[in-house]
Amino acid sequence: MREVGYECLGEFGIPGRRYFRKGGDERTHQVHVFDAGDRENVIRHLALCDYLRSHEGTRDEYAALKRSLARRFPYDIEGYCDGKDRFVRALEARALACYDDSWDRLYLAARSVQRPREVSPLVEAGSVAAALLTEAGNVYVGVCIDTACSLGMCAERSAIAAMVTAGESRIRRIVAVMPDGRAGMPCGACRELMMQLDPAAREVEVLLDYESRRTARLGELVPGWWADARMAP
């Protein structure tokens, strides 16, 4: 974030937080920092964020509480945190009860292998990564391979190749992560391969936006597919 003009302001009394500002005194962003192995707290945080994204009333209530506490405790971070702790704990319990971590698992799995690199003077790899979840519950990942001719491979097809190599062919969910960290739409070739793999491929869920959890069924992305009759069960 420093590379694009943000200034790190430290923890502000809360371990694991980093606050940033840009061009003034007002705090503009915060980052939660977790140990890589601290899965319990990572899941707790992701579940809470996911719940707030999809429950506007609760999100507004939480925002109002924080504004009220900020006015009451402008220089007392402990008082501020104590004031919202009960609300947050109850909210976390509700969030965890309905949390489906599969999109987070897929997104993080893709990001874990997304390392842009030069393989040779003619080949680059890793700028785009993908992860898929099979009907059996297994996750497979892959990265794009870009060549100086037409021999490259998209990240989605790289993940599919790993899946097929392992003896599976039924995809439940898939996400491709672009160089900027956003979820991206599979290209036509990747959609075509997925459609040909499984008669039920129309039901594959494709993540279109990680933040909002917006998805589409593969069948919606491939209307009027040419081989529908041949693939009918």
mmCIF file of C-alpha atoms in Angstrom, residues 18 32 110:
data_model
loop_
_atom_site.group_PDB
_atom_site.id
_atom_site.type_symbol
_atom_site.label_atom_id
_atom_site.label_comp_id
_atom_site.label_asym_id
_atom_site.label_seq_id
_atom_site.Cartn_x
_atom_site.Cartn_y
_atom_site.Cartn_z
ATOM 1 C CA ARG A 18 -2.627 -2.127 10.735
ATOM 2 C CA HIS A 32 -6.247 -7.440 9.844
ATOM 3 C CA ALA A 110 -5.576 -19.834 -5.704
#
